């Protein structure tokens, strides 16, 4: 589409519009302008609808028809707030497919666990109490956002008692997306943690003698966030080592 207008100096300005459909959700509009006023071109990105960035750690996908899919979210009650990332029982279309998020998958088990966390939260205080409450919200609502908030606090806190749970291990899923449920409760082993801290403080000396090219070696100060935990209880069985949290 090409139009012509006139500036105040009566100089003609020719404008061209190029519309590019990127996908079913976005349109790219490029405006070219030939004249003495304004920039030579402008670009506008128009969104036709909200993008969803939903992480499927705690979900199962059920194909109901040729174009219809149900995404079942593990949750005890499904009471998710507007600030969270998904809306339940609303069907949306994406790339000619219909998707519906439904709550209450594994609700019988998760409701019992959420109730136990509620009891535990009354026995502690400080950071650990906040972590337990966020985990409880995650189990009740299915909000991965709540679980990430709990993970962020868990990394920073330094309680003697350690607690963490969630759909953590994605290695069992061929697509590497859905997580295996795991939970852990333990006590910090300060002696072993001190040895790990000492090892990390000298990690550059160790890295220098490793048998691979220098370009693959990272020599920089390392701040330790490692903690050695004596596990009191864990499901599934305790591995030799575990790196948590799984989220970035």
Coordinates of N, CA and C in Angstrom, one line a residue:
X1 N 0.9 -1.2 0.0 CA 0.0 0.0 0.0 C 0.9 1.2 0.0
X2 N 0.6 2.2 -0.9 CA 1.4 3.4 -1.0 C 0.5 4.6 -0.9
X3 N 0.9 5.6 -0.1 CA 0.1 6.8 0.0 C 1.0 8.0 -0.2
X4 N 0.4 9.2 -0.5 CA 1.2 10.4 -0.7 C 0.5 11.5 0.1
X5 N 1.3 12.3 0.9 CA 0.8 13.4 1.7 C 1.7 14.6 1.4
X6 N 1.4 15.7 2.0 CA 2.2 16.9 1.9 C 2.6 17.5 3.2
X7 N 3.8 17.9 3.3 CA 4.3 18.5 4.5 C 3.9 20.0 4.5
X8 N 4.3 20.7 5.6 CA 3.9 22.1 5.7 C 4.7 23.0 4.6
X9 N 5.8 22.4 4.2 CA 6.6 23.1 3.1 C 6.1 22.7 1.7
X10 N 5.0 22.0 1.6 CA 4.5 21.5 0.4 C 5.4 20.6 -0.3
X11 N 6.3 19.9 0.4 CA 7.2 18.9 -0.2 C 6.5 17.6 -0.1
X12 N 6.4 16.8 -1.2 CA 5.7 15.6 -1.1 C 6.4 14.5 -0.3
X13 N 5.7 13.7 0.4 CA 6.2 12.6 1.2 C 5.5 11.4 0.8
X14 N 6.3 10.4 0.3 CA 5.8 9.1 -0.1 C 6.0 8.1 1.0
X15 N 4.9 7.4 1.3 CA 5.0 6.4 2.4 C 4.6 5.1 1.9
X16 N 5.3 4.1 2.2 CA 4.9 2.7 1.8 C 4.8 1.8 3.1
X17 N 3.8 1.0 3.0 CA 3.5 0.1 4.2 C 3.7 -1.4 3.7
X18 N 4.5 -2.1 4.4 CA 4.7 -3.5 4.2 C 4.2 -4.3 5.4
X19 N 3.3 -5.2 5.2 CA 2.7 -6.0 6.3 C 3.2 -7.4 6.2
X20 N 3.8 -7.9 7.2 CA 4.3 -9.3 7.2 C 3.7 -10.1 8.3
X21 N 3.0 -11.1 8.0 CA 2.4 -12.0 9.0 C 3.4 -13.0 9.5
X22 N 3.9 -12.8 10.7 CA 4.9 -13.6 11.3 C 4.4 -15.0 11.6
X23 N 3.2 -15.0 12.3 CA 2.5 -16.2 12.6 C 1.1 -15.8 13.0
X24 N 0.3 -16.7 13.6 CA -1.1 -16.4 13.9 C -1.2 -15.4 15.0
X25 N -0.1 -15.0 15.7 CA -0.2 -14.2 16.8 C 0.4 -12.8 16.6
X26 N 1.3 -12.6 15.6 CA 2.0 -11.4 15.5 C 2.0 -10.9 14.0
X27 N 2.0 -9.6 13.9 CA 2.1 -9.0 12.5 C 3.3 -8.0 12.6
X28 N 4.1 -8.0 11.6 CA 5.2 -7.0 11.5 C 4.9 -6.0 10.5
X29 N 4.8 -4.7 10.8 CA 4.5 -3.6 9.9 C 5.7 -2.8 9.7
X30 N 6.2 -2.7 8.5 CA 7.4 -1.8 8.1 C 6.8 -0.6 7.4
X31 N 7.1 0.6 7.9 CA 6.7 1.8 7.2 C 7.9 2.5 6.6
X32 N 7.9 2.7 5.3 CA 9.0 3.5 4.7 C 8.5 4.9 4.4
X33 N 9.4 5.8 4.5 CA 9.0 7.2 4.3 C 10.1 7.9 3.5
X34 N 9.8 8.5 2.4 CA 10.7 9.2 1.5 C 10.3 10.7 1.6
X35 N 11.1 11.5 2.3 CA 10.8 12.9 2.4 C 11.7 13.6 3.4
X36 N 11.5 14.9 3.5 CA 12.5 15.6 4.4 C 12.1 15.5 5.9
X37 N 11.0 14.9 6.3 CA 10.6 14.9 7.7 C 10.6 13.5 8.2
X38 N 11.1 13.3 9.4 CA 11.0 12.0 10.0 C 12.1 11.0 9.6
X39 N 12.1 9.9 10.3 CA 13.1 8.9 10.0 C 12.8 8.2 8.7
X40 N 13.7 7.5 8.0 CA 13.5 6.9 6.7 C 12.6 5.7 6.8
X41 N 12.5 5.1 8.0 CA 11.6 3.9 8.1 C 11.3 3.7 9.6
X42 N 10.2 3.1 9.8 CA 9.7 2.7 11.1 C 9.2 1.3 11.1
X43 N 9.3 0.6 12.2 CA 8.9 -0.8 12.3 C 8.0 -0.9 13.5
X44 N 6.8 -1.5 13.3 CA 5.9 -1.8 14.4 C 5.6 -3.3 14.5
X45 N 5.6 -3.8 15.7 CA 5.3 -5.2 15.9 C 3.9 -5.2 16.6
X46 N 3.0 -5.8 16.0 CA 1.6 -5.9 16.5 C 1.3 -7.3 17.0
X47 N 0.9 -7.4 18.2 CA 0.5 -8.7 18.8 C -1.0 -8.9 18.6
X48 N -1.4 -10.1 18.1 CA -2.8 -10.4 18.0 C -3.4 -11.1 19.2
X49 N -2.6 -11.4 20.1 CA -3.0 -12.1 21.3 C -1.9 -12.4 22.2
X50 N -2.2 -12.8 23.5 CA -1.1 -13.0 24.4 C -0.3 -14.3 24.1
X51 N 1.0 -14.3 24.3 CA 1.8 -15.5 24.2 C 1.8 -16.2 25.6
X52 N 1.8 -17.5 25.6 CA 1.9 -18.2 26.9 C 3.3 -18.9 26.9
X53 N 3.9 -18.7 28.1 CA 5.1 -19.4 28.3 C 4.9 -20.3 29.5
X54 N 4.4 -21.4 29.3 CA 4.0 -22.3 30.4 C 5.0 -23.5 30.5
X55 N 5.6 -23.7 31.6 CA 6.5 -24.8 31.8 C 5.8 -26.0 32.3
X56 N 6.0 -27.1 31.6 CA 5.1 -28.3 31.8 C 5.6 -29.3 32.8
X57 N 6.4 -28.9 33.8 CA 7.0 -29.8 34.7 C 5.9 -30.7 35.4
X58 N 4.8 -30.0 35.8 CA 3.8 -30.7 36.6 C 2.5 -30.9 35.8
X59 N 2.7 -31.2 34.5 CA 1.5 -31.4 33.6 C 1.6 -32.8 32.9
X60 N 0.4 -33.2 32.5 CA 0.2 -34.3 31.6 C -0.6 -33.9 30.4
X61 N -0.3 -34.4 29.2 CA -1.1 -34.0 28.1 C -2.0 -35.1 27.6
X62 N -3.3 -34.9 27.5 CA -4.2 -35.9 27.0 C -4.8 -35.4 25.7
X63 N -4.7 -36.2 24.7 CA -5.3 -35.8 23.4 C -6.7 -36.3 23.3
X64 N -7.6 -35.4 23.3 CA -9.1 -35.7 23.3 C -9.7 -35.9 21.9
X65 N -9.1 -35.2 20.9 CA -9.6 -35.3 19.5 C -8.4 -35.0 18.6
X66 N -8.7 -34.9 17.3 CA -7.7 -34.7 16.3 C -7.0 -33.3 16.5
X67 N -7.8 -32.4 17.1 CA -7.2 -31.0 17.3 C -7.4 -30.5 18.7
X68 N -7.8 -31.4 19.6 CA -8.1 -30.9 21.0 C -7.2 -31.6 22.0
X69 N -6.6 -30.8 22.9 CA -5.7 -31.4 23.9 C -6.1 -30.8 25.3
X70 N -6.0 -31.7 26.3 CA -6.2 -31.3 27.6 C -4.9 -31.4 28.4
X71 N -4.5 -30.3 29.0 CA -3.2 -30.2 29.8 C -3.6 -30.3 31.3
X72 N -3.4 -31.4 31.8 CA -3.8 -31.7 33.2 C -2.7 -31.2 34.2
X73 N -3.0 -30.3 35.0 CA -2.0 -29.7 35.9 C -2.1 -30.3 37.3
X74 N -1.0 -30.9 37.9 CA -1.1 -31.4 39.2 C -1.3 -30.3 40.2
X75 N -2.4 -30.4 40.9 CA -2.8 -29.4 41.9 C -3.9 -30.0 42.8
X76 N -3.9 -29.5 44.1 CA -4.8 -30.0 45.1 C -6.2 -29.3 45.0
X77 N -6.3 -28.0 44.7 CA -7.6 -27.4 44.6 C -7.7 -26.5 43.4
X78 N -6.7 -26.2 42.7 CA -6.8 -25.4 41.4 C -7.1 -24.0 41.6
X79 N -7.0 -23.4 42.8 CA -7.3 -22.0 43.1 C -6.1 -21.2 42.7
X80 N -5.9 -20.9 41.4 CA -4.8 -20.1 41.0 C -5.2 -18.7 40.8
X81 N -4.2 -17.7 41.2 CA -4.6 -16.3 41.1 C -4.3 -15.7 39.7
X82 N -4.8 -14.5 39.5 CA -4.7 -13.9 38.2 C -3.2 -13.5 37.9
X83 N -2.4 -13.5 39.0 CA -1.0 -13.1 38.8 C -0.2 -14.3 38.3
X84 N -0.8 -15.5 38.4 CA 0.0 -16.7 38.0 C -0.1 -16.8 36.4
X85 N 0.5 -17.9 35.9 CA 0.8 -18.0 34.5 C -0.3 -18.6 33.7
X86 N -1.3 -19.3 34.3 CA -2.2 -20.0 33.5 C -3.7 -19.7 34.0
X87 N -4.6 -20.0 33.1 CA -6.0 -19.9 33.5 C -6.7 -21.2 33.3
X88 N -7.3 -21.8 34.3 CA -7.9 -23.1 34.2 C -9.3 -23.1 33.5
X89 N -9.5 -24.2 32.8 CA -10.8 -24.5 32.2 C -11.2 -23.5 31.1
X90 N -10.2 -22.9 30.5 CA -10.4 -22.0 29.4 C -9.7 -22.5 28.1
X91 N -10.5 -22.7 27.1 CA -9.9 -23.3 25.9 C -9.3 -22.2 25.0
X92 N -8.1 -22.4 24.5 CA -7.4 -21.5 23.7 C -6.9 -22.2 22.4
X93 N -6.8 -21.4 21.3 CA -6.3 -22.0 20.1 C -4.9 -21.5 19.8
X94 N -4.1 -22.4 19.3 CA -2.7 -22.1 18.9 C -2.4 -23.0 17.8
X95 N -2.0 -22.4 16.6 CA -1.6 -23.2 15.5 C -2.6 -24.2 15.1
X96 N -3.9 -23.8 15.1 CA -5.0 -24.6 14.6 C -5.3 -25.8 15.6
X97 N -4.8 -25.7 16.8 CA -5.1 -26.7 17.8 C -5.7 -26.0 19.0
X98 N -6.5 -26.8 19.7 CA -7.3 -26.3 20.9 C -6.7 -26.9 22.2
X99 N -6.4 -26.0 23.1 CA -5.8 -26.5 24.4 C -6.6 -26.0 25.6
X100 N -6.8 -26.9 26.5 CA -7.5 -26.5 27.8 C -6.6 -27.0 29.0
X101 N -6.4 -26.1 29.9 CA -5.7 -26.4 31.1 C -6.7 -26.8 32.2
X102 N -6.6 -28.0 32.7 CA -7.5 -28.4 33.8 C -6.7 -28.7 35.1
X103 N -7.2 -28.3 36.2 CA -6.5 -28.6 37.5 C -6.9 -29.9 38.1
X104 N -6.4 -30.2 39.3 CA -6.8 -31.3 40.1 C -6.2 -32.6 39.7
X105 N -5.2 -32.6 38.9 CA -4.5 -33.9 38.6 C -3.7 -34.3 39.8
X106 N -3.9 -35.6 40.3 CA -3.3 -36.1 41.5 C -3.7 -35.3 42.7
X107 N -4.9 -34.8 42.7 CA -5.3 -33.9 43.8 C -5.5 -34.7 45.1
X108 N -5.8 -36.0 45.1 CA -6.0 -36.7 46.3 C -4.6 -36.8 47.1
X109 N -3.6 -37.1 46.4 CA -2.2 -37.1 47.1 C -1.8 -35.7 47.5
X110 N -1.9 -34.8 46.5 CA -1.3 -33.5 46.8 C -2.1 -32.7 47.9
X111 N -3.4 -32.9 48.0 CA -4.1 -32.3 49.1 C -3.6 -32.7 50.5
X112 N -3.3 -34.0 50.6 CA -2.8 -34.5 51.9 C -1.4 -33.9 52.2
X113 N -0.6 -33.8 51.1 CA 0.7 -33.3 51.3 C 0.7 -31.8 51.7
X114 N -0.2 -31.1 51.0 CA -0.4 -29.6 51.3 C -0.9 -29.4 52.7
X115 N -1.8 -30.3 53.2 CA -2.2 -30.1 54.6 C -1.1 -30.4 55.6
X116 N -0.2 -31.3 55.3 CA 0.9 -31.6 56.1 C 1.9 -30.4 56.1
X117 N 2.0 -29.8 55.0 CA 2.9 -28.6 54.9 C 2.3 -27.4 55.8
X118 N 1.0 -27.3 55.7 CA 0.3 -26.3 56.5 C 0.6 -26.5 58.0
X119 N 0.5 -27.8 58.5 CA 0.9 -28.1 59.9 C 2.3 -27.8 60.2
X120 N 3.2 -28.1 59.2 CA 4.6 -27.8 59.4 C 4.9 -26.4 59.5
X121 N 4.2 -25.5 58.7 CA 4.5 -24.1 58.7 C 4.2 -23.4 60.0
X122 N 3.4 -24.0 60.8 CA 3.1 -23.5 62.2 C 4.1 -23.8 63.2
X123 N 5.1 -24.7 62.8 CA 6.1 -25.1 63.8 C 7.5 -24.4 63.5
X124 N 7.5 -23.6 62.4 CA 8.8 -22.9 62.1 C 8.6 -21.5 61.8
X125 N 9.6 -20.7 61.6 CA 9.5 -19.3 61.3 C 10.6 -18.9 60.4
X126 N 10.6 -17.6 60.0 CA 11.6 -17.0 59.1 C 11.5 -17.6 57.7
X127 N 12.7 -17.7 57.1 CA 12.8 -18.1 55.7 C 12.2 -19.5 55.5
X128 N 12.4 -20.4 56.4 CA 11.9 -21.8 56.2 C 10.4 -21.8 56.2
X129 N 9.8 -20.9 57.0 CA 8.3 -20.8 57.0 C 7.8 -20.3 55.6
X130 N 8.5 -19.3 55.1 CA 8.1 -18.7 53.8 C 8.2 -19.8 52.7
X131 N 9.3 -20.6 52.7 CA 9.6 -21.6 51.7 C 8.4 -22.7 51.8
X132 N 8.1 -23.1 53.0 CA 7.0 -24.1 53.1 C 5.7 -23.5 52.6
X133 N 5.4 -22.3 52.9 CA 4.1 -21.7 52.5 C 4.1 -21.6 51.0
X134 N 5.2 -21.2 50.3 CA 5.2 -21.2 48.9 C 5.1 -22.6 48.2
X135 N 5.7 -23.6 48.9 CA 5.5 -24.9 48.4 C 4.0 -25.4 48.5
X136 N 3.4 -24.9 49.6 CA 2.0 -25.3 49.8 C 1.1 -24.6 48.7
X137 N 1.4 -23.4 48.4 CA 0.7 -22.7 47.3 C 0.9 -23.4 46.0
X138 N 2.1 -23.9 45.8 CA 2.5 -24.6 44.5 C 1.7 -25.9 44.4
X139 N 1.6 -26.6 45.5 CA 0.8 -27.9 45.5 C -0.7 -27.7 45.4
X140 N -1.2 -26.6 46.0 CA -2.6 -26.3 45.9 C -3.0 -25.8 44.5
X141 N -2.2 -24.9 44.0 CA -2.7 -24.2 42.8 C -2.1 -24.8 41.5
X142 N -0.9 -25.4 41.6 CA -0.2 -25.9 40.4 C 0.7 -24.8 39.8
X143 N 0.9 -23.7 40.5 CA 1.7 -22.6 39.9 C 3.2 -22.9 40.0
X144 N 3.8 -23.0 38.8 CA 5.2 -23.2 38.7 C 5.9 -21.9 39.2
X145 N 5.3 -20.8 39.0 CA 5.8 -19.5 39.5 C 6.0 -19.5 41.0
X146 N 5.1 -20.1 41.7 CA 5.2 -20.2 43.2 C 6.4 -21.1 43.5
X147 N 6.6 -22.1 42.8 CA 7.7 -23.1 43.1 C 9.0 -22.4 42.8
X148 N 9.1 -21.6 41.8 CA 10.3 -20.9 41.5 C 10.7 -19.9 42.6
X149 N 9.6 -19.2 43.1 CA 9.8 -18.3 44.2 C 10.4 -19.0 45.4
X150 N 9.8 -20.2 45.7 CA 10.3 -21.0 46.8 C 11.8 -21.4 46.6
X151 N 12.1 -21.8 45.3 CA 13.5 -22.2 45.0 C 14.5 -21.0 45.2
X152 N 14.1 -19.8 44.8 CA 14.9 -18.7 45.0 C 15.2 -18.4 46.5
X153 N 14.2 -18.5 47.3 CA 14.4 -18.4 48.8 C 15.2 -19.5 49.3
X154 N 15.0 -20.7 48.8 CA 15.7 -21.9 49.4 C 17.2 -21.8 49.1
X155 N 17.6 -21.2 48.0 CA 19.0 -21.1 47.7 C 19.7 -20.1 48.7
X156 N 19.0 -19.0 49.0 CA 19.6 -18.0 49.9 C 19.6 -18.3 51.4
X157 N 18.6 -19.1 51.8 CA 18.5 -19.4 53.2 C 19.6 -20.3 53.8
X158 N 19.8 -20.2 55.1 CA 20.8 -21.0 55.7 C 20.4 -21.7 56.9
X159 N 19.2 -22.3 56.9 CA 18.6 -23.1 58.0 C 19.4 -24.4 58.2
X160 N 19.4 -24.9 59.4 CA 20.0 -26.2 59.7 C 19.1 -27.3 59.1
X161 N 17.8 -27.1 59.1 CA 16.9 -28.1 58.5 C 16.7 -27.7 57.1
X162 N 16.8 -28.7 56.2 CA 16.6 -28.5 54.7 C 15.3 -29.2 54.3
X163 N 14.6 -28.5 53.4 CA 13.4 -29.0 52.9 C 13.2 -28.5 51.5
X164 N 12.8 -29.5 50.6 CA 12.6 -29.1 49.2 C 11.7 -30.2 48.5
X165 N 10.8 -29.8 47.6 CA 10.0 -30.7 46.9 C 9.6 -30.1 45.6
X166 N 9.1 -31.0 44.7 CA 8.5 -30.5 43.4 C 8.7 -31.6 42.4
X167 N 8.3 -31.2 41.2 CA 8.4 -32.1 40.0 C 9.8 -31.7 39.4
X168 N 10.8 -32.4 39.9 CA 12.2 -31.9 39.7 C 13.0 -32.6 38.6
X169 N 12.9 -33.9 38.5 CA 13.7 -34.7 37.6 C 13.1 -34.9 36.2
X170 N 13.5 -34.2 35.2 CA 12.9 -34.3 33.9 C 13.7 -35.3 33.0
X171 N 14.6 -36.0 33.6 CA 15.4 -37.0 32.8 C 14.6 -38.2 32.4
X172 N 13.5 -38.5 33.1 CA 12.7 -39.7 32.8 C 11.8 -39.4 31.6
X173 N 11.6 -38.2 31.2 CA 10.7 -37.8 30.1 C 11.5 -37.7 28.8
X174 N 11.1 -38.5 27.8 CA 11.8 -38.5 26.5 C 12.0 -37.0 26.0
X175 N 11.0 -36.2 26.2 CA 11.1 -34.8 25.7 C 11.8 -33.9 26.7
X176 N 12.2 -34.4 27.9 CA 12.9 -33.6 28.9 C 12.1 -32.4 29.4
X177 N 10.8 -32.6 29.5 CA 9.9 -31.5 29.9 C 9.2 -31.8 31.2
X178 N 8.5 -32.9 31.3 CA 7.7 -33.2 32.5 C 8.6 -33.8 33.6
X179 N 8.4 -33.4 34.9 CA 9.2 -33.8 35.9 C 8.7 -34.9 36.8
X180 N 9.6 -35.7 37.3 CA 9.3 -36.7 38.3 C 9.2 -36.1 39.7
X181 N 8.2 -36.4 40.4 CA 8.0 -35.8 41.7 C 9.0 -36.3 42.7
X182 N 9.7 -35.3 43.4 CA 10.7 -35.7 44.4 C 10.5 -34.8 45.6
X183 N 10.9 -35.3 46.8 CA 10.9 -34.5 48.0 C 12.0 -34.9 48.9
X184 N 12.6 -34.0 49.6 CA 13.7 -34.2 50.5 C 13.6 -33.4 51.8
X185 N 14.0 -34.1 52.8 CA 14.1 -33.4 54.1 C 15.5 -33.9 54.7
X186 N 16.2 -33.0 55.2 CA 17.5 -33.3 55.8 C 18.1 -32.3 56.7
X187 N 19.3 -32.5 57.2 CA 20.0 -31.6 58.1 C 21.3 -31.3 57.5
X188 N 21.7 -30.0 57.6 CA 23.0 -29.5 57.1 C 24.1 -30.2 57.9
X189 N 25.1 -30.7 57.1 CA 26.3 -31.3 57.7 C 27.4 -30.2 57.5
X190 N 27.6 -29.4 58.6 CA 28.5 -28.2 58.5 C 30.0 -28.6 58.2
X191 N 30.4 -29.7 58.7 CA 31.8 -30.2 58.5 C 32.0 -30.5 57.0
X192 N 31.1 -31.2 56.4 CA 31.3 -31.5 55.0 C 31.1 -30.3 54.1
X193 N 30.2 -29.4 54.5 CA 30.0 -28.2 53.8 C 31.2 -27.3 53.8
X194 N 31.9 -27.3 54.9 CA 33.2 -26.5 55.0 C 34.2 -27.0 54.1
X195 N 34.3 -28.4 53.9 CA 35.2 -29.0 53.0 C 34.9 -28.6 51.6
X196 N 33.6 -28.6 51.2 CA 33.2 -28.3 49.9 C 33.6 -26.8 49.6
X197 N 33.3 -25.9 50.6 CA 33.7 -24.5 50.4 C 35.2 -24.3 50.2
X198 N 36.0 -25.1 50.9 CA 37.5 -25.0 50.7 C 37.9 -25.5 49.3
X199 N 37.2 -26.6 48.9 CA 37.5 -27.1 47.5 C 37.2 -26.0 46.5
X200 N 36.0 -25.4 46.6 CA 35.6 -24.4 45.6 C 36.6 -23.1 45.6
X201 N 37.0 -22.8 46.8 CA 38.0 -21.6 46.9 C 39.2 -21.9 46.1
X202 N 39.6 -23.2 46.0 CA 40.8 -23.5 45.3 C 40.6 -24.2 44.0
X203 N 39.3 -24.0 43.4 CA 38.9 -24.7 42.2 C 39.8 -24.3 41.0
X204 N 40.3 -23.0 41.0 CA 41.1 -22.6 39.9 C 42.4 -23.4 39.8
X205 N 43.0 -23.7 40.9 CA 44.2 -24.5 40.9 C 44.0 -25.9 40.4
X206 N 42.8 -26.4 40.7 CA 42.5 -27.7 40.1 C 42.2 -27.7 38.7
X207 N 41.5 -26.6 38.2 CA 41.1 -26.5 36.8 C 42.4 -26.3 35.9
X208 N 43.4 -25.7 36.4 CA 44.6 -25.5 35.6 C 45.3 -26.8 35.2
X209 N 45.2 -27.8 36.0 CA 45.9 -29.1 35.7 C 45.0 -30.1 35.0
X210 N 43.7 -29.7 34.7 CA 42.8 -30.7 34.1 C 43.3 -30.9 32.6
X211 N 43.1 -32.1 32.1 CA 43.7 -32.5 30.8 C 42.9 -32.1 29.6
X212 N 42.5 -30.9 29.5 CA 41.8 -30.4 28.3 C 42.3 -29.0 28.0
X213 N 42.0 -28.5 26.7 CA 42.6 -27.2 26.3 C 42.1 -26.1 27.2
X214 N 43.0 -25.1 27.3 CA 42.8 -23.9 28.1 C 41.5 -23.2 27.8
X215 N 41.1 -23.2 26.5 CA 39.9 -22.4 26.1 C 38.6 -23.0 26.7
X216 N 38.7 -24.2 27.2 CA 37.5 -24.8 27.8 C 37.6 -24.7 29.4
X217 N 38.6 -24.0 29.9 CA 38.7 -23.9 31.3 C 38.2 -22.5 31.7
X218 N 37.4 -22.5 32.8 CA 36.9 -21.2 33.3 C 37.7 -20.9 34.6
X219 N 38.5 -19.9 34.5 CA 39.2 -19.5 35.7 C 38.7 -18.1 36.2
X220 N 37.9 -18.2 37.3 CA 37.3 -17.0 37.8 C 36.9 -17.3 39.3
X221 N 36.8 -16.2 40.1 CA 36.3 -16.4 41.5 C 35.0 -17.1 41.6
X222 N 34.9 -18.1 42.4 CA 33.7 -18.9 42.6 C 33.1 -18.7 44.0
X223 N 31.9 -18.3 44.1 CA 31.2 -18.1 45.4 C 30.4 -19.4 45.7
X224 N 30.7 -20.0 46.8 CA 30.1 -21.3 47.1 C 28.6 -21.1 47.5
X225 N 27.7 -21.9 46.9 CA 26.3 -22.0 47.4 C 26.0 -23.5 47.7
X226 N 27.1 -24.3 47.7 CA 26.9 -25.7 48.0 C 26.7 -26.0 49.4
X227 N 25.8 -27.0 49.7 CA 25.6 -27.4 51.1 C 25.5 -29.0 51.1
X228 N 26.2 -29.5 52.0 CA 26.2 -31.0 52.2 C 25.1 -31.3 53.2
X229 N 24.2 -32.2 52.7 CA 23.0 -32.5 53.5 C 23.0 -33.9 53.9
X230 N 22.8 -34.2 55.2 CA 22.5 -35.5 55.7 C 21.0 -35.8 55.5
X231 N 20.6 -36.6 54.6 CA 19.2 -36.8 54.3 C 18.5 -37.6 55.4
X232 N 17.4 -37.1 55.9 CA 16.6 -37.8 56.8 C 15.5 -38.7 56.1
X233 N 14.9 -38.1 55.1 CA 13.9 -38.8 54.2 C 13.9 -38.2 52.9
X234 N 13.7 -39.1 51.9 CA 13.7 -38.6 50.5 C 12.9 -39.6 49.6
X235 N 12.1 -39.1 48.7 CA 11.5 -39.9 47.7 C 11.6 -39.3 46.4
X236 N 12.0 -40.1 45.4 CA 12.5 -41.5 45.4 C 13.8 -41.7 46.2
X237 N 14.4 -42.9 46.1 CA 15.6 -43.2 47.0 C 16.7 -42.2 46.7
X238 N 17.5 -42.0 47.7 CA 18.6 -41.0 47.7 C 19.6 -41.3 46.7
X239 N 19.9 -40.4 45.8 CA 21.0 -40.6 44.8 C 22.4 -40.3 45.5
X240 N 23.4 -40.5 44.7 CA 24.8 -40.2 45.3 C 25.0 -38.7 45.4
X241 N 24.5 -38.0 44.4 CA 24.5 -36.5 44.5 C 23.4 -36.0 43.7
X242 N 23.0 -34.7 44.1 CA 21.8 -34.1 43.5 C 22.0 -32.6 43.4
X243 N 21.8 -32.1 42.2 CA 21.9 -30.6 42.0 C 20.6 -30.0 42.0
X244 N 20.3 -29.1 42.9 CA 19.0 -28.4 43.0 C 19.2 -26.9 43.2
X245 N 18.3 -26.1 42.8 CA 17.0 -26.4 42.1 C 17.2 -26.7 40.6
X246 N 16.2 -27.3 40.0 CA 16.3 -27.6 38.6 C 16.0 -26.4 37.7
X247 N 15.2 -25.5 38.2 CA 14.9 -24.3 37.4 C 16.0 -23.3 37.4
X248 N 16.0 -22.4 36.4 CA 17.1 -21.5 36.2 C 16.9 -20.3 37.2

